[in-house]
PDB file of C-alpha atoms in Angstrom:
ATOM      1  CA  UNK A 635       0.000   0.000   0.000  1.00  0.00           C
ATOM      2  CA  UNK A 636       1.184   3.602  -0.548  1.00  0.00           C
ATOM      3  CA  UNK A 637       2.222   5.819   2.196  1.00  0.00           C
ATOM      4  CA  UNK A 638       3.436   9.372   2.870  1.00  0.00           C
ATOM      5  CA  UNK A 639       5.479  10.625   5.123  1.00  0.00           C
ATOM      6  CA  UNK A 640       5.883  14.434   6.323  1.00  0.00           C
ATOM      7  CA  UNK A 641       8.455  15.542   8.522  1.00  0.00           C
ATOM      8  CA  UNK A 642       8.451  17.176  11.282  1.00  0.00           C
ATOM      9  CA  UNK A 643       5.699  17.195  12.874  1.00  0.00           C
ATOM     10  CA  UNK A 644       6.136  20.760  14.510  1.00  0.00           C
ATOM     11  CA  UNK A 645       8.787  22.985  13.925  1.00  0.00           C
ATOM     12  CA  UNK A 646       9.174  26.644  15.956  1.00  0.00           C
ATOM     13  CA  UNK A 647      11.928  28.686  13.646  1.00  0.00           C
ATOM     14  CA  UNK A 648      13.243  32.082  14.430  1.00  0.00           C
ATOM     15  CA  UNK A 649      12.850  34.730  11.422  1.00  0.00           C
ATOM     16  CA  UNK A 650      15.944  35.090   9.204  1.00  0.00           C
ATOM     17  CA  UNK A 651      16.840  30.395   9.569  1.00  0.00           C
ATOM     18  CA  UNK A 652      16.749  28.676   7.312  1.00  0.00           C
ATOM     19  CA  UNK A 653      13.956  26.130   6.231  1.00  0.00           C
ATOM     20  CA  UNK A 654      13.986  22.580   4.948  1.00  0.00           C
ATOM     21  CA  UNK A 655      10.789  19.887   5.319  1.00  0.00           C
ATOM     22  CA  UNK A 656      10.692  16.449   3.590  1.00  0.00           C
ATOM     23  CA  UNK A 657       8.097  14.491   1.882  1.00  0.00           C
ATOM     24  CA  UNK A 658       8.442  10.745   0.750  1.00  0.00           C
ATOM     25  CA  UNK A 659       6.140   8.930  -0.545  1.00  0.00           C
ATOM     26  CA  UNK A 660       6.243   4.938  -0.402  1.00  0.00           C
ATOM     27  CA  UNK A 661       4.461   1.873  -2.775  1.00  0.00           C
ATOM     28  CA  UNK A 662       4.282   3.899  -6.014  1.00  0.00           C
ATOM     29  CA  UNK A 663       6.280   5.261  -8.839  1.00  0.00           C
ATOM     30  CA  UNK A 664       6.066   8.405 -10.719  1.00  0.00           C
ATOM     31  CA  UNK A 665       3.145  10.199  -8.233  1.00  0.00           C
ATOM     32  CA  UNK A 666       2.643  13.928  -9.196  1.00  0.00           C
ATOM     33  CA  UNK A 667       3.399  15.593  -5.588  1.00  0.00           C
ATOM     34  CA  UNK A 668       2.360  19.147  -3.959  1.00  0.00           C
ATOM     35  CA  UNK A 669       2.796  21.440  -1.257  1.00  0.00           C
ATOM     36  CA  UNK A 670       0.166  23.375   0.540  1.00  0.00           C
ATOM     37  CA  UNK A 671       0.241  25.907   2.761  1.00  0.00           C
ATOM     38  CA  UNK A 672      -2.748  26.487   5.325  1.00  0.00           C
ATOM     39  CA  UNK A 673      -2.894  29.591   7.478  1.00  0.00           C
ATOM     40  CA  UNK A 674      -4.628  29.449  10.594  1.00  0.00           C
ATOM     41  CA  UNK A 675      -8.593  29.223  10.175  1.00  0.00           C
ATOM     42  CA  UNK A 676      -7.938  29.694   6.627  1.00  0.00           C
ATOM     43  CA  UNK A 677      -8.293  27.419   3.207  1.00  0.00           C
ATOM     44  CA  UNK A 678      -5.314  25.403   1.865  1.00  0.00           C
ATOM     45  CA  UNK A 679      -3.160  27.264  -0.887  1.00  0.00           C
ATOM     46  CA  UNK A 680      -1.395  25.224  -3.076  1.00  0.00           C
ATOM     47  CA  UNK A 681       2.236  26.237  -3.236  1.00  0.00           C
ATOM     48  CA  UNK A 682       4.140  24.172  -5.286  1.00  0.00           C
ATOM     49  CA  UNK A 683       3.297  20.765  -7.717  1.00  0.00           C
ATOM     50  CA  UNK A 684       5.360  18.445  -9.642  1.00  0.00           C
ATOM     51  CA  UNK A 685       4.869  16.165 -12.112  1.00  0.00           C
ATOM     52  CA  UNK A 686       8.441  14.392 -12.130  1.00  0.00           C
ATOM     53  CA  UNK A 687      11.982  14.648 -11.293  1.00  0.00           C
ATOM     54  CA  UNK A 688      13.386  18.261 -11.192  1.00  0.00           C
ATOM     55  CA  UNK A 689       9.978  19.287 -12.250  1.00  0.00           C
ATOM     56  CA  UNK A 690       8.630  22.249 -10.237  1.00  0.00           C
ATOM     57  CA  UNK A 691       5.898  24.258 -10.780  1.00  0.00           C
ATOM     58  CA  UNK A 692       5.456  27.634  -8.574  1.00  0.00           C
ATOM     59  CA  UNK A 693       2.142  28.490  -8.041  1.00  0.00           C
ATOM     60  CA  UNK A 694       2.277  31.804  -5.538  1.00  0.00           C
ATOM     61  CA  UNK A 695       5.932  33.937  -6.018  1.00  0.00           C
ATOM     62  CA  UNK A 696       6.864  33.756  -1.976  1.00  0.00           C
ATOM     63  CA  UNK A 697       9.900  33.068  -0.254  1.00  0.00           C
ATOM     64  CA  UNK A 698      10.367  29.724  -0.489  1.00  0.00           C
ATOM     65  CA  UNK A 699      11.388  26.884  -2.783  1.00  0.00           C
ATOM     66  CA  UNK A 700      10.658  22.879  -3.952  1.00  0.00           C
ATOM     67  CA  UNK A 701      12.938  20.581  -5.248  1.00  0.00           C
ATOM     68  CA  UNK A 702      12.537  16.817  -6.215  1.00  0.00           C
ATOM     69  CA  UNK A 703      15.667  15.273  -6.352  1.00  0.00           C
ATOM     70  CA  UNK A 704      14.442  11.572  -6.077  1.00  0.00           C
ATOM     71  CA  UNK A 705      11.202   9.976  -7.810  1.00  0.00           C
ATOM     72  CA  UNK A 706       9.081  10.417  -4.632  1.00  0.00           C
ATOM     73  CA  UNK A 707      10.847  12.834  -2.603  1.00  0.00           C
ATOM     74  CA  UNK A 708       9.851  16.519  -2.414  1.00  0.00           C
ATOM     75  CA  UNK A 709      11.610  18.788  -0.567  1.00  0.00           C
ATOM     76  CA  UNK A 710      10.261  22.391   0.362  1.00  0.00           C
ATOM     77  CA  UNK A 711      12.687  25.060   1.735  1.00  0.00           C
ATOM     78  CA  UNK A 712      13.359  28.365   2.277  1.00  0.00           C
ATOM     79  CA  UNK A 713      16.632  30.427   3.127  1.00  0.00           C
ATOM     80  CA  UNK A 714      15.437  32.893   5.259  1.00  0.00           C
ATOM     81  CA  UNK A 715      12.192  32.488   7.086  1.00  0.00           C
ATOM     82  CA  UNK A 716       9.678  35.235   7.424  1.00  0.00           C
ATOM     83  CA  UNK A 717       7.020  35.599  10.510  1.00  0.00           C
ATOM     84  CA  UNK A 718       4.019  35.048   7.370  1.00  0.00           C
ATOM     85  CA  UNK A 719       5.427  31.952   6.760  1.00  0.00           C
ATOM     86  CA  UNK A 720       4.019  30.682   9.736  1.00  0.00           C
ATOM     87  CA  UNK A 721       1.705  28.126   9.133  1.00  0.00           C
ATOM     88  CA  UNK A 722       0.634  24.268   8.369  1.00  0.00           C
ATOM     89  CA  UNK A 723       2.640  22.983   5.650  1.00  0.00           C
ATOM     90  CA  UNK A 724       0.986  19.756   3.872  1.00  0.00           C
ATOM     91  CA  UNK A 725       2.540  17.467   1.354  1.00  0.00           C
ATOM     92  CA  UNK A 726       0.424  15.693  -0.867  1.00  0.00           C
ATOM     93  CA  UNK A 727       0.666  12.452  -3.561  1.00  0.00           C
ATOM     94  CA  UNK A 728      -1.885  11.749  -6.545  1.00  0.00           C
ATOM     95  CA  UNK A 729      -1.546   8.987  -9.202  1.00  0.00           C
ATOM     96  CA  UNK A 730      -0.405  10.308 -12.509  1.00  0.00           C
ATOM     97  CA  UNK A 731      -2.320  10.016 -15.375  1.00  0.00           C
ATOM     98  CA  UNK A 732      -6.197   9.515 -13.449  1.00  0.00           C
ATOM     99  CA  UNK A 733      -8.594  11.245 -11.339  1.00  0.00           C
ATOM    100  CA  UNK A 734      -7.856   9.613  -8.309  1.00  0.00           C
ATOM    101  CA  UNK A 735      -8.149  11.282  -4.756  1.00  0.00           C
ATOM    102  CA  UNK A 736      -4.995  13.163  -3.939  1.00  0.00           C
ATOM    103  CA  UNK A 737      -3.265  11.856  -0.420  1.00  0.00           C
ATOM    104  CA  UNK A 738      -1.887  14.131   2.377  1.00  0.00           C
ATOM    105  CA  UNK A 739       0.937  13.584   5.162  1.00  0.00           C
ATOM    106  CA  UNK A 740       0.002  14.346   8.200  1.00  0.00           C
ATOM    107  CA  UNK A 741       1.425  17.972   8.043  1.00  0.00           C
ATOM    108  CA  UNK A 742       3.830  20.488   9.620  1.00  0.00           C
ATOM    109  CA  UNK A 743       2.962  23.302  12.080  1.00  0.00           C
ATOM    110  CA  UNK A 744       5.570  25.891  11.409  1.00  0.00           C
ATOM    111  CA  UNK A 745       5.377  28.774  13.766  1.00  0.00           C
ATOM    112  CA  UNK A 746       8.160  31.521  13.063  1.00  0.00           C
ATOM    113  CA  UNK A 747       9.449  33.605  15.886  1.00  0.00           C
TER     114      UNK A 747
ATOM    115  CA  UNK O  29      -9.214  24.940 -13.921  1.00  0.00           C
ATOM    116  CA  UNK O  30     -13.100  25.709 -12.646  1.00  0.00           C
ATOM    117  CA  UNK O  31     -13.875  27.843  -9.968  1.00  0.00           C
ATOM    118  CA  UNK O  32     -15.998  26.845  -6.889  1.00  0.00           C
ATOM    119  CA  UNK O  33     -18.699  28.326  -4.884  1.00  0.00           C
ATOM    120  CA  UNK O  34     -19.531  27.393  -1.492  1.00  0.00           C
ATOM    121  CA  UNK O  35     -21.104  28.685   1.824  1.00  0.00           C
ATOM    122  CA  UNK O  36     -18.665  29.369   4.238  1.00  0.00           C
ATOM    123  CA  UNK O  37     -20.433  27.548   7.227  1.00  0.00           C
ATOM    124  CA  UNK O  38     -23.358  25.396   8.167  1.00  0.00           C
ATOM    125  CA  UNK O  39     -24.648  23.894  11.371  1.00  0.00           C
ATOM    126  CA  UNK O  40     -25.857  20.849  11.873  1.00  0.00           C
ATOM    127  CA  UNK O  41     -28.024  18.522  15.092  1.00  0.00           C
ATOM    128  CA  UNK O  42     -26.748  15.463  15.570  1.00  0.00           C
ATOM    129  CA  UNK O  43     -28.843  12.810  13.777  1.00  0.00           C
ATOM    130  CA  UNK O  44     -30.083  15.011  10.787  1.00  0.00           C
ATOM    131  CA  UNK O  45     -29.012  14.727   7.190  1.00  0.00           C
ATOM    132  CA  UNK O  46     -26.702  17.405   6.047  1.00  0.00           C
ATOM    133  CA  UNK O  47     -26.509  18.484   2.245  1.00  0.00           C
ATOM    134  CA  UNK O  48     -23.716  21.073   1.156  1.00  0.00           C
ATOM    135  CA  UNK O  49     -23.792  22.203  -2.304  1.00  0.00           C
ATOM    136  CA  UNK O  50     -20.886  23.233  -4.204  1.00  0.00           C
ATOM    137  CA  UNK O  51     -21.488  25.960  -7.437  1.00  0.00           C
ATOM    138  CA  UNK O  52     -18.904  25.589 -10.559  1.00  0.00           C
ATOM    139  CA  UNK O  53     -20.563  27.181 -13.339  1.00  0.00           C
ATOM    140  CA  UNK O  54     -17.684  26.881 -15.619  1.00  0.00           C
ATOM    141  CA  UNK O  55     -17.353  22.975 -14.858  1.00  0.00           C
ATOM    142  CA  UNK O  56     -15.499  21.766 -18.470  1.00  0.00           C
ATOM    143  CA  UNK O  57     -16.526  18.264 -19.946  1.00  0.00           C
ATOM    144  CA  UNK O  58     -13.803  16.285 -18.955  1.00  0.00           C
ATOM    145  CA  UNK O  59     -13.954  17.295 -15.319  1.00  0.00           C
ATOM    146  CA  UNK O  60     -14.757  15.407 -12.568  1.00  0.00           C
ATOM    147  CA  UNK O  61     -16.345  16.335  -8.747  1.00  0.00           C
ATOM    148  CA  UNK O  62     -14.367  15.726  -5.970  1.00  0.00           C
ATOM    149  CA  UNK O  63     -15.396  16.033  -2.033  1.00  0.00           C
ATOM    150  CA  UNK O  64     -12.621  16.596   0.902  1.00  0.00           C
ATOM    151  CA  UNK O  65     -12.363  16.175   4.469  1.00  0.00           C
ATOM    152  CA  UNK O  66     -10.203  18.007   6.691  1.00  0.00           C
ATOM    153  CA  UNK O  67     -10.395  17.714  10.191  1.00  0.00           C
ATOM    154  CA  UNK O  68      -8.415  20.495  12.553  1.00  0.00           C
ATOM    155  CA  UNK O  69      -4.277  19.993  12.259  1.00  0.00           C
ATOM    156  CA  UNK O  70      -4.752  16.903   9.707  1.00  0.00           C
ATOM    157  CA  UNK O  71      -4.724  16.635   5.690  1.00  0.00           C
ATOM    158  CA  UNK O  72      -7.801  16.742   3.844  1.00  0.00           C
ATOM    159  CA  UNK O  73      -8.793  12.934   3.503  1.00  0.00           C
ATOM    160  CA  UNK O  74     -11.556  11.951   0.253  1.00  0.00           C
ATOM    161  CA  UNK O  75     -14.819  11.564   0.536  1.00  0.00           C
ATOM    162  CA  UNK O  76     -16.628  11.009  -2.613  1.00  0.00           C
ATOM    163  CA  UNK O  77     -15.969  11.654  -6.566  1.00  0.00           C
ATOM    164  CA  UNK O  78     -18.398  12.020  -9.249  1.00  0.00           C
ATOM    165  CA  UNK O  79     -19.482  12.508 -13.101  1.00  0.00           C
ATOM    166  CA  UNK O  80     -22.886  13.052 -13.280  1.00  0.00           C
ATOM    167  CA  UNK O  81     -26.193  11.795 -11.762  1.00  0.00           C
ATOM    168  CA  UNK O  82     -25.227  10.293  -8.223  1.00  0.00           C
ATOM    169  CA  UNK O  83     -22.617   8.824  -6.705  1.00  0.00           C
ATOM    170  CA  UNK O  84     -23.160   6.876  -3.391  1.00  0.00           C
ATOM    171  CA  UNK O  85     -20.661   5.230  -0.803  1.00  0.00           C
ATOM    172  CA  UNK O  86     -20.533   4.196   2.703  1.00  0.00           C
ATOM    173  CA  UNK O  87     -19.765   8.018   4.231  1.00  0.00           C
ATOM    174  CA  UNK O  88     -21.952  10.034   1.943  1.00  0.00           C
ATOM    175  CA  UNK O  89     -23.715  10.798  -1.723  1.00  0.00           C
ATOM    176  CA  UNK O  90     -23.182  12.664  -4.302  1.00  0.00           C
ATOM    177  CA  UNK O  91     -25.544  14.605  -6.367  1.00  0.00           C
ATOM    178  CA  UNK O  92     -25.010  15.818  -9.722  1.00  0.00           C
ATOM    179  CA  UNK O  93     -27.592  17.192 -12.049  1.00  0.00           C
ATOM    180  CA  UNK O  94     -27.776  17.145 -15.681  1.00  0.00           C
ATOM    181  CA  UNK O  95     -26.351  20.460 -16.448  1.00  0.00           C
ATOM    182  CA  UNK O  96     -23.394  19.600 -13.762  1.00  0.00           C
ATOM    183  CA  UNK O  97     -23.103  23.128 -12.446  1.00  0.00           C
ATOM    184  CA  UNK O  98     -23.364  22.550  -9.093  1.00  0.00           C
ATOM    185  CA  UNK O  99     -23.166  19.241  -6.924  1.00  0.00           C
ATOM    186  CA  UNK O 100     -24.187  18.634  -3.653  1.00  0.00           C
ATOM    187  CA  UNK O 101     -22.756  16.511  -0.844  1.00  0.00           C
ATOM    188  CA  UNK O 102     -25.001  14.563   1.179  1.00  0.00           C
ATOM    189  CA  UNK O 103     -24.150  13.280   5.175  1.00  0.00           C
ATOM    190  CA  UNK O 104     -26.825  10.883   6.239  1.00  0.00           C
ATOM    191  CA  UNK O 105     -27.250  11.468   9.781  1.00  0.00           C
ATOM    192  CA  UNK O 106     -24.255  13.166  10.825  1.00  0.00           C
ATOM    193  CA  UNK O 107     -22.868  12.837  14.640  1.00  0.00           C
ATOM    194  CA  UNK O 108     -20.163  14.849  16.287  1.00  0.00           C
ATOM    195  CA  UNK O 109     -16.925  13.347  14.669  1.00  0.00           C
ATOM    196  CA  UNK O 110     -18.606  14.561  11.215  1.00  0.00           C
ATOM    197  CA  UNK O 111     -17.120  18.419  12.003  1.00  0.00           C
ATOM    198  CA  UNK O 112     -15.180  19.129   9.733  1.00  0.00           C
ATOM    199  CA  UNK O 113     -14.559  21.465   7.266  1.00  0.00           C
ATOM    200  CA  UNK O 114     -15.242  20.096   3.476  1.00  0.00           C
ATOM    201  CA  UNK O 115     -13.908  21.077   0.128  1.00  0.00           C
ATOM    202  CA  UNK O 116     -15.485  20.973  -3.684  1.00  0.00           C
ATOM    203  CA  UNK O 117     -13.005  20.448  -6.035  1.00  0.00           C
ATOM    204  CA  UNK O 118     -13.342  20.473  -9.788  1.00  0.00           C
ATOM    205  CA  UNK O 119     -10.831  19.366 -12.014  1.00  0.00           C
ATOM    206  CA  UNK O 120      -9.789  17.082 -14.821  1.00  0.00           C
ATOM    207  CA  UNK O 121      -9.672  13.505 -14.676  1.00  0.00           C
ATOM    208  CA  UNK O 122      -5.440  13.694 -16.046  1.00  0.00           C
ATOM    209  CA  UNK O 123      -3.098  13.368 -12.921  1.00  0.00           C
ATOM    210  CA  UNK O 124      -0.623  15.738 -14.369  1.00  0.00           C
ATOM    211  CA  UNK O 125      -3.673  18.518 -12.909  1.00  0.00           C
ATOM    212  CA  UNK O 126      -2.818  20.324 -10.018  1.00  0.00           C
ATOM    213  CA  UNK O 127      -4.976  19.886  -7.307  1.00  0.00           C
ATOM    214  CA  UNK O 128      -6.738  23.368  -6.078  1.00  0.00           C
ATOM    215  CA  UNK O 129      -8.605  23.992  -3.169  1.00  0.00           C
ATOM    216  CA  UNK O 130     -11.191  26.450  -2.501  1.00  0.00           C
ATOM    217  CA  UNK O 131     -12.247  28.169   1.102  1.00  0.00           C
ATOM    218  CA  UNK O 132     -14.314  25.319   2.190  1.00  0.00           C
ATOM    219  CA  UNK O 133     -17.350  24.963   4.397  1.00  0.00           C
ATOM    220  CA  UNK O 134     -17.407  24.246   7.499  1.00  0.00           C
ATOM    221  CA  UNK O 135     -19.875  22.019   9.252  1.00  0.00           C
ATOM    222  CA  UNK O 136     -20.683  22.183  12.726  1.00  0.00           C
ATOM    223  CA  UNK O 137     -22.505  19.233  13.847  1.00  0.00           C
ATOM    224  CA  UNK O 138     -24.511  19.955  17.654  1.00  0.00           C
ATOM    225  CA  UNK O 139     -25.512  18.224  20.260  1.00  0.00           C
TER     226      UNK O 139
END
């Protein structure tokens, strides 16, 4: 069975680090992967998607960055942290090439100091 | 990629059937209807996908009407652990389409 992972779980930063959360994704091959953002009480904004290796596609111009150096690893980062970056950070997996569901870790609370 | 419309809240007694519906006027042939869960600090998990006409499975339905501009979610008797907020999505059935949520609505289900 498939399986994502997210990592960490919580993460308190102070403004000006640096910023680097994983996403693997187990029991499939060539998934098209995303990263949301959700501020508190708000909706989820999709930040980043990508269809295959070194593939990125930006969806809101920000301060931070995706990379996906391996086939189900996606990597989200940022060089210096801002206090509005403050927020849950979800990775997501969907099949490529259907209109299956798309699957979410379980998310990082990022709270910037 | 279509746009969605739906209300921001609803409240719900325990027991009662809860329908949400979900407005995408600009809905394009080849999309399809999808339904999200999210509960508080966890990813949105699915609920229910659909064409046309309806769509049933053991956690809710799915109702679609001919012209397929809107679509509406049905909870049969929904309990406390149904809060939640839920998301309409609309979107084509190729995975290479990124996945877009809207605001949501959020269901409070009382005692």
């Amino acid at each position: 069975s498939q399986t994502i992972h997210q990592w960490p779980a919580t993460l308190v930063q102070p403004v000006g680090s640096p910023l680097s959360l994983e996403c693997t994704v187990e029991g499939t091959s060539n998934p098209n992967l995303y990263w949301y953002r959700q501020a508190a009480g708000r909706g989820l904004q999709l930040l980043f998607y990508s269809v295959g290796i070194g593939q990125i596609s930006s969806e809101v111009p920000q301060n931070l960055s995706a990379s996906r150096p391996q086939d189900r690893q996606f990597i989200l980062s940022s060089k210096k942290l801002l206090l509005s970056d403050s927020g849950f950070y979800l990775c997501a997996w969907r099949m490529r090439g259907t209109n299956t569901e798309a699957f979410f870790g379980q998310g990082t609370r990022l709270t910037v100091v | 990629l279509a746009k969605t419309t739906q209300p921001i809240s609803m409240d719900s007694y325990e027991g009662q059937e809860v329908n949400i519906t979900c407005s995408h006027n600009n809905i394009a042939t080849n999309d399809y209807i999808t339904w999200y869960q999210q509960f508080p600090s966890q990813g949105p998990r699915f609920i229910i996908q659909g064409y046309k006409t309806k769509v049933t499975n053991e956690v809710a339905s799915l109702f679609i009407p001919a012209d397929r501009k809107s679509s509406t979610l049905s909870l049969p008797r929904v309990s406390l652990s149904d809060t939640a907020v839920y998301y309409c999505l609309v979107g084509d059935v190729g995975g290479y389409q990124k996945v877009t949520f809207g605001t949501g609505t959020k269901l409070q289900v009382i005692p």
